[in-house]
């Protein structure tokens, strides 16, 4: 597995200079929202005194879990301007309300299309700069 440079939050802050509206979406148990393919499931099998168990979803603590998660989220948000992820947070900024709402709607539609869920209490919508 190739490692990938994770997005740097400071870059997002620098690029957001002058933006007037922000939203932050928090994926609920981010890693667990991604199903593993059959080969990866075999690799993620572990033994206990009660038998063998196999992860069906991306596991926290796996050697490449973070890199895989970052790569999948980057693909997930690609093509939507002014959107960046910082681990399981998806951040949206814009200079104007109309553009922000358009991008926010696009992200929310992808979340719905992929059957992802958000942690409502950690999401922030339409925050002013």
Short mmCIF file of N, CA and C in Angstrom, two decimals:
data_model
loop_
_atom_site.label_atom_id
_atom_site.label_comp_id
_atom_site.label_asym_id
_atom_site.label_seq_id
_atom_site.Cartn_x
_atom_site.Cartn_y
_atom_site.Cartn_z
N UNK A 1 0.85 -1.18 0.00
CA UNK A 1 0.00 0.00 0.00
C UNK A 1 0.88 1.23 0.00
N UNK A 2 0.58 2.14 -0.89
CA UNK A 2 1.31 3.40 -0.91
C UNK A 2 0.74 4.34 0.13
N UNK A 3 1.65 5.02 0.80
CA UNK A 3 1.17 6.01 1.76
C UNK A 3 0.90 7.31 1.02
N UNK A 4 0.07 8.12 1.60
CA UNK A 4 -0.35 9.37 0.99
C UNK A 4 -0.23 10.46 2.03
N UNK A 5 0.21 11.61 1.60
CA UNK A 5 0.31 12.75 2.51
C UNK A 5 -1.09 13.18 2.90
N UNK A 6 -1.37 13.17 4.18
CA UNK A 6 -2.68 13.61 4.66
C UNK A 6 -2.81 15.11 4.48
N UNK A 7 -4.03 15.59 4.27
CA UNK A 7 -4.22 17.04 4.18
C UNK A 7 -3.74 17.72 5.45
N UNK A 8 -3.17 18.87 5.30
CA UNK A 8 -2.64 19.61 6.44
C UNK A 8 -3.62 20.72 6.77
N UNK A 9 -4.10 20.73 8.01
CA UNK A 9 -5.13 21.67 8.43
C UNK A 9 -4.67 23.11 8.26
N UNK A 10 -3.39 23.38 8.50
CA UNK A 10 -2.88 24.73 8.36
C UNK A 10 -3.01 25.22 6.91
N UNK A 11 -2.87 24.30 5.94
CA UNK A 11 -3.05 24.68 4.53
C UNK A 11 -4.48 25.12 4.28
N UNK A 12 -5.42 24.41 4.87
CA UNK A 12 -6.83 24.78 4.72
C UNK A 12 -7.09 26.16 5.30
N UNK A 13 -6.53 26.43 6.48
CA UNK A 13 -6.71 27.74 7.12
C UNK A 13 -6.14 28.84 6.22
N UNK A 14 -4.94 28.61 5.69
CA UNK A 14 -4.30 29.61 4.82
C UNK A 14 -5.14 29.83 3.55
N UNK A 15 -5.63 28.75 2.95
CA UNK A 15 -6.42 28.87 1.72
C UNK A 15 -7.80 29.48 1.98
N UNK A 16 -8.26 29.42 3.22
CA UNK A 16 -9.60 29.92 3.57
C UNK A 16 -9.62 31.41 3.87
N UNK A 17 -8.47 32.05 3.80
CA UNK A 17 -8.41 33.47 4.12
C UNK A 17 -9.41 34.23 3.25
N UNK A 18 -10.21 35.04 3.88
CA UNK A 18 -11.20 35.84 3.18
C UNK A 18 -12.56 35.17 3.02
N UNK A 19 -12.64 33.88 3.35
CA UNK A 19 -13.92 33.20 3.24
C UNK A 19 -14.86 33.69 4.33
N UNK A 20 -16.14 33.72 4.00
CA UNK A 20 -17.13 34.28 4.91
C UNK A 20 -17.98 33.23 5.61
N UNK A 21 -18.05 32.04 5.07
CA UNK A 21 -18.93 31.02 5.65
C UNK A 21 -18.24 29.65 5.61
N UNK A 22 -18.42 28.89 6.69
CA UNK A 22 -17.79 27.59 6.84
C UNK A 22 -18.79 26.58 7.38
N UNK A 23 -18.63 25.33 6.99
CA UNK A 23 -19.34 24.22 7.61
C UNK A 23 -18.34 23.11 7.86
N UNK A 24 -18.56 22.36 8.92
CA UNK A 24 -17.70 21.24 9.26
C UNK A 24 -18.60 20.03 9.53
N UNK A 25 -18.36 18.95 8.79
CA UNK A 25 -19.15 17.74 8.94
C UNK A 25 -18.26 16.65 9.54
N UNK A 26 -18.77 15.95 10.52
CA UNK A 26 -18.02 14.89 11.18
C UNK A 26 -18.65 13.54 10.85
N UNK A 27 -17.88 12.68 10.19
CA UNK A 27 -18.39 11.35 9.88
C UNK A 27 -18.49 10.52 11.16
N UNK A 28 -19.61 9.89 11.35
CA UNK A 28 -19.85 9.06 12.51
C UNK A 28 -19.02 7.78 12.40
N UNK A 29 -18.08 7.60 13.32
CA UNK A 29 -17.19 6.43 13.28
C UNK A 29 -16.62 6.22 11.88
N UNK A 30 -15.90 7.24 11.44
CA UNK A 30 -15.44 7.33 10.07
C UNK A 30 -14.90 6.06 9.44
N UNK A 31 -13.98 5.40 10.09
CA UNK A 31 -13.38 4.20 9.50
C UNK A 31 -14.43 3.14 9.23
N UNK A 32 -15.34 2.97 10.14
CA UNK A 32 -16.32 1.89 10.04
C UNK A 32 -17.34 2.11 8.93
N UNK A 33 -17.29 3.23 8.26
CA UNK A 33 -18.21 3.48 7.16
C UNK A 33 -17.71 2.89 5.84
N UNK A 34 -16.48 2.36 5.85
CA UNK A 34 -15.91 1.78 4.65
C UNK A 34 -15.84 0.26 4.78
N UNK A 35 -16.50 -0.44 3.85
CA UNK A 35 -16.43 -1.89 3.82
C UNK A 35 -15.11 -2.33 3.20
N UNK A 36 -14.56 -3.42 3.71
CA UNK A 36 -13.33 -4.00 3.16
C UNK A 36 -13.69 -4.99 2.07
N UNK A 37 -12.82 -5.10 1.06
CA UNK A 37 -13.02 -6.14 0.05
C UNK A 37 -12.63 -7.49 0.66
N UNK A 38 -12.95 -8.57 -0.05
CA UNK A 38 -12.76 -9.91 0.51
C UNK A 38 -11.29 -10.20 0.84
N UNK A 39 -10.36 -9.77 -0.01
CA UNK A 39 -8.94 -10.00 0.25
C UNK A 39 -8.51 -9.28 1.52
N UNK A 40 -8.94 -8.05 1.68
CA UNK A 40 -8.58 -7.29 2.88
C UNK A 40 -9.21 -7.91 4.12
N UNK A 41 -10.41 -8.46 3.99
CA UNK A 41 -11.05 -9.12 5.13
C UNK A 41 -10.22 -10.31 5.60
N UNK A 42 -9.67 -11.06 4.64
CA UNK A 42 -8.83 -12.22 5.03
C UNK A 42 -7.60 -11.75 5.80
N UNK A 43 -7.01 -10.66 5.35
CA UNK A 43 -5.83 -10.13 6.02
C UNK A 43 -6.17 -9.64 7.42
N UNK A 44 -7.37 -9.15 7.61
CA UNK A 44 -7.79 -8.58 8.89
C UNK A 44 -8.43 -9.61 9.83
N UNK A 45 -8.18 -10.88 9.60
CA UNK A 45 -8.68 -11.93 10.48
C UNK A 45 -7.76 -12.05 11.69
N UNK A 46 -8.35 -12.25 12.86
CA UNK A 46 -7.55 -12.41 14.07
C UNK A 46 -8.16 -13.52 14.93
N UNK A 47 -7.31 -14.11 15.75
CA UNK A 47 -7.73 -15.24 16.59
C UNK A 47 -7.91 -14.81 18.03
N UNK A 48 -8.88 -15.43 18.67
CA UNK A 48 -9.11 -15.24 20.10
C UNK A 48 -9.36 -16.62 20.70
N UNK A 49 -9.40 -16.73 22.02
CA UNK A 49 -9.72 -18.03 22.63
C UNK A 49 -11.11 -18.54 22.23
N UNK A 50 -11.97 -17.67 21.72
CA UNK A 50 -13.34 -18.05 21.36
C UNK A 50 -13.50 -18.31 19.87
N UNK A 51 -12.41 -18.19 19.11
CA UNK A 51 -12.47 -18.45 17.68
C UNK A 51 -11.84 -17.35 16.86
N UNK A 52 -11.92 -17.50 15.56
CA UNK A 52 -11.38 -16.51 14.63
C UNK A 52 -12.46 -15.49 14.27
N UNK A 53 -12.03 -14.25 14.14
CA UNK A 53 -12.94 -13.18 13.78
C UNK A 53 -12.34 -12.39 12.62
N UNK A 54 -13.20 -11.81 11.83
CA UNK A 54 -12.77 -11.10 10.64
C UNK A 54 -13.49 -9.75 10.56
N UNK A 55 -12.70 -8.70 10.36
CA UNK A 55 -13.29 -7.38 10.16
C UNK A 55 -13.96 -7.33 8.79
N UNK A 56 -15.12 -6.73 8.73
CA UNK A 56 -15.80 -6.49 7.46
C UNK A 56 -15.68 -5.02 7.05
N UNK A 57 -15.34 -4.20 8.01
CA UNK A 57 -15.18 -2.76 7.77
C UNK A 57 -13.77 -2.34 8.16
N UNK A 58 -13.36 -1.20 7.66
CA UNK A 58 -12.04 -0.68 7.98
C UNK A 58 -11.90 -0.54 9.49
N UNK A 59 -10.81 -1.04 10.03
CA UNK A 59 -10.61 -1.07 11.48
C UNK A 59 -9.70 0.07 11.94
N UNK A 60 -10.01 0.61 13.10
CA UNK A 60 -9.11 1.57 13.74
C UNK A 60 -7.86 0.81 14.16
N UNK A 61 -6.71 1.42 14.01
CA UNK A 61 -5.48 0.81 14.48
C UNK A 61 -4.76 -0.07 13.49
N UNK A 62 -5.36 -0.34 12.33
CA UNK A 62 -4.67 -1.13 11.31
C UNK A 62 -3.49 -0.35 10.76
N UNK A 63 -2.44 -1.05 10.37
CA UNK A 63 -1.21 -0.40 9.91
C UNK A 63 -1.48 0.63 8.81
N UNK A 64 -2.30 0.29 7.84
CA UNK A 64 -2.57 1.20 6.72
C UNK A 64 -3.95 1.83 6.77
N UNK A 65 -4.65 1.67 7.87
CA UNK A 65 -6.02 2.18 7.96
C UNK A 65 -6.10 3.68 7.69
N UNK A 66 -5.22 4.45 8.29
CA UNK A 66 -5.28 5.90 8.12
C UNK A 66 -5.03 6.30 6.68
N UNK A 67 -4.02 5.70 6.04
CA UNK A 67 -3.73 6.02 4.64
C UNK A 67 -4.89 5.65 3.74
N UNK A 68 -5.46 4.48 3.97
CA UNK A 68 -6.59 4.04 3.16
C UNK A 68 -7.79 4.96 3.37
N UNK A 69 -8.06 5.31 4.61
CA UNK A 69 -9.17 6.19 4.92
C UNK A 69 -8.99 7.55 4.25
N UNK A 70 -7.80 8.14 4.38
CA UNK A 70 -7.53 9.45 3.76
C UNK A 70 -7.71 9.39 2.25
N UNK A 71 -7.22 8.32 1.62
CA UNK A 71 -7.34 8.18 0.17
C UNK A 71 -8.80 8.04 -0.25
N UNK A 72 -9.57 7.27 0.50
CA UNK A 72 -10.99 7.09 0.16
C UNK A 72 -11.78 8.38 0.34
N UNK A 73 -11.50 9.11 1.40
CA UNK A 73 -12.19 10.39 1.62
C UNK A 73 -11.80 11.39 0.54
N UNK A 74 -10.53 11.41 0.14
CA UNK A 74 -10.09 12.31 -0.93
C UNK A 74 -10.85 12.02 -2.22
N UNK A 75 -11.03 10.74 -2.55
CA UNK A 75 -11.82 10.37 -3.73
C UNK A 75 -13.28 10.80 -3.55
N UNK A 76 -13.78 10.60 -2.36
CA UNK A 76 -15.17 10.90 -2.04
C UNK A 76 -15.51 12.38 -2.26
N UNK A 77 -14.60 13.28 -1.88
CA UNK A 77 -14.88 14.72 -1.99
C UNK A 77 -14.31 15.34 -3.27
N UNK A 78 -13.61 14.54 -4.08
CA UNK A 78 -12.98 15.12 -5.28
C UNK A 78 -14.03 15.71 -6.21
N UNK A 79 -13.66 16.81 -6.83
CA UNK A 79 -14.54 17.47 -7.78
C UNK A 79 -15.46 18.51 -7.16
N UNK A 80 -15.49 18.59 -5.84
CA UNK A 80 -16.29 19.62 -5.18
C UNK A 80 -15.31 20.69 -4.70
N UNK A 81 -15.40 21.91 -5.24
CA UNK A 81 -14.44 22.94 -4.85
C UNK A 81 -14.60 23.39 -3.40
N UNK A 82 -13.50 23.81 -2.83
CA UNK A 82 -13.47 24.39 -1.47
C UNK A 82 -13.89 23.39 -0.40
N UNK A 83 -13.54 22.12 -0.61
CA UNK A 83 -13.84 21.07 0.37
C UNK A 83 -12.54 20.35 0.68
N UNK A 84 -12.28 20.11 1.95
CA UNK A 84 -11.06 19.43 2.39
C UNK A 84 -11.42 18.53 3.56
N UNK A 85 -10.69 17.44 3.67
CA UNK A 85 -10.90 16.61 4.85
C UNK A 85 -9.68 16.66 5.75
N UNK A 86 -9.94 16.60 7.03
CA UNK A 86 -8.91 16.45 8.05
C UNK A 86 -9.35 15.24 8.86
N UNK A 87 -8.83 14.08 8.46
CA UNK A 87 -9.25 12.78 9.01
C UNK A 87 -10.74 12.58 8.76
N UNK A 88 -11.57 12.46 9.78
CA UNK A 88 -12.99 12.19 9.53
C UNK A 88 -13.84 13.46 9.52
N UNK A 89 -13.19 14.61 9.51
CA UNK A 89 -13.91 15.88 9.37
C UNK A 89 -13.85 16.34 7.92
N UNK A 90 -14.98 16.78 7.41
CA UNK A 90 -15.06 17.34 6.07
C UNK A 90 -15.40 18.82 6.22
N UNK A 91 -14.51 19.67 5.72
CA UNK A 91 -14.66 21.11 5.89
C UNK A 91 -14.99 21.77 4.55
N UNK A 92 -15.93 22.69 4.60
CA UNK A 92 -16.40 23.39 3.41
C UNK A 92 -16.30 24.89 3.70
N UNK A 93 -15.69 25.64 2.80
CA UNK A 93 -15.62 27.09 2.98
C UNK A 93 -15.95 27.77 1.66
N UNK A 94 -16.39 29.00 1.73
CA UNK A 94 -16.68 29.78 0.54
C UNK A 94 -16.66 31.26 0.87
N UNK A 95 -16.47 32.04 -0.17
CA UNK A 95 -16.54 33.49 -0.02
C UNK A 95 -17.99 33.97 0.06
N UNK A 96 -18.91 33.18 -0.51
CA UNK A 96 -20.31 33.62 -0.58
C UNK A 96 -21.25 32.50 -0.12
N UNK A 97 -22.41 32.89 0.34
CA UNK A 97 -23.41 31.94 0.86
C UNK A 97 -23.94 31.01 -0.22
N UNK A 98 -24.21 31.55 -1.39
CA UNK A 98 -24.78 30.74 -2.47
C UNK A 98 -23.83 29.61 -2.88
N UNK A 99 -22.55 29.95 -3.07
CA UNK A 99 -21.56 28.94 -3.43
C UNK A 99 -21.36 27.92 -2.32
N UNK A 100 -21.37 28.40 -1.08
CA UNK A 100 -21.22 27.50 0.06
C UNK A 100 -22.37 26.50 0.10
N UNK A 101 -23.59 26.99 -0.06
CA UNK A 101 -24.75 26.10 -0.01
C UNK A 101 -24.73 25.07 -1.14
N UNK A 102 -24.25 25.48 -2.31
CA UNK A 102 -24.13 24.55 -3.44
C UNK A 102 -23.13 23.44 -3.10
N UNK A 103 -21.97 23.80 -2.56
CA UNK A 103 -20.96 22.80 -2.21
C UNK A 103 -21.42 21.92 -1.05
N UNK A 104 -22.06 22.53 -0.06
CA UNK A 104 -22.59 21.76 1.07
C UNK A 104 -23.61 20.75 0.59
N UNK A 105 -24.50 21.17 -0.31
CA UNK A 105 -25.51 20.25 -0.85
C UNK A 105 -24.84 19.10 -1.60
N UNK A 106 -23.78 19.39 -2.36
CA UNK A 106 -23.07 18.35 -3.11
C UNK A 106 -22.45 17.33 -2.16
N UNK A 107 -21.84 17.81 -1.08
CA UNK A 107 -21.23 16.89 -0.11
C UNK A 107 -22.31 16.06 0.58
N UNK A 108 -23.39 16.70 1.01
CA UNK A 108 -24.47 15.97 1.68
C UNK A 108 -25.10 14.93 0.75
N UNK A 109 -25.18 15.24 -0.54
CA UNK A 109 -25.73 14.28 -1.49
C UNK A 109 -24.81 13.06 -1.61
N UNK A 110 -23.50 13.29 -1.63
CA UNK A 110 -22.56 12.16 -1.70
C UNK A 110 -22.63 11.32 -0.42
N UNK A 111 -22.78 11.98 0.71
CA UNK A 111 -22.92 11.25 1.97
C UNK A 111 -24.15 10.35 1.89
N UNK A 112 -25.24 10.89 1.40
CA UNK A 112 -26.47 10.11 1.26
C UNK A 112 -26.30 8.98 0.24
N UNK A 113 -25.67 9.27 -0.89
CA UNK A 113 -25.47 8.26 -1.94
C UNK A 113 -24.65 7.08 -1.45
N UNK A 114 -23.70 7.33 -0.54
CA UNK A 114 -22.82 6.28 -0.02
C UNK A 114 -23.34 5.66 1.28
N UNK A 115 -24.51 6.11 1.72
CA UNK A 115 -25.09 5.63 2.98
C UNK A 115 -24.19 5.87 4.18
N UNK A 116 -23.43 6.96 4.13
CA UNK A 116 -22.62 7.36 5.28
C UNK A 116 -23.52 8.06 6.28
N UNK A 117 -23.04 8.16 7.50
CA UNK A 117 -23.78 8.90 8.52
C UNK A 117 -22.86 9.94 9.15
N UNK A 118 -23.49 10.98 9.69
CA UNK A 118 -22.76 12.06 10.35
C UNK A 118 -23.04 12.01 11.84
N UNK A 119 -22.08 12.52 12.60
CA UNK A 119 -22.28 12.70 14.04
C UNK A 119 -22.84 14.10 14.23
N UNK A 120 -24.15 14.16 14.35
CA UNK A 120 -24.88 15.44 14.37
C UNK A 120 -24.32 16.43 15.38
N UNK A 121 -24.02 15.95 16.58
CA UNK A 121 -23.59 16.86 17.64
C UNK A 121 -22.21 17.48 17.37
N UNK A 122 -21.44 16.92 16.44
CA UNK A 122 -20.13 17.49 16.13
C UNK A 122 -20.12 18.27 14.81
N UNK A 123 -21.24 18.28 14.09
CA UNK A 123 -21.32 19.03 12.84
C UNK A 123 -21.64 20.49 13.13
N UNK A 124 -21.06 21.35 12.32
CA UNK A 124 -21.32 22.79 12.43
C UNK A 124 -21.67 23.31 11.04
N UNK A 125 -22.80 24.01 10.95
CA UNK A 125 -23.27 24.49 9.67
C UNK A 125 -23.30 26.02 9.64
N UNK A 126 -22.91 26.57 8.52
CA UNK A 126 -23.03 28.01 8.22
C UNK A 126 -22.41 28.90 9.29
N UNK A 127 -21.19 28.54 9.69
CA UNK A 127 -20.47 29.38 10.65
C UNK A 127 -19.88 30.57 9.91
N UNK A 128 -20.02 31.73 10.51
CA UNK A 128 -19.46 32.95 9.91
C UNK A 128 -18.02 33.15 10.36
N UNK A 129 -17.25 33.71 9.46
CA UNK A 129 -15.84 33.97 9.77
C UNK A 129 -15.72 35.15 10.70
#
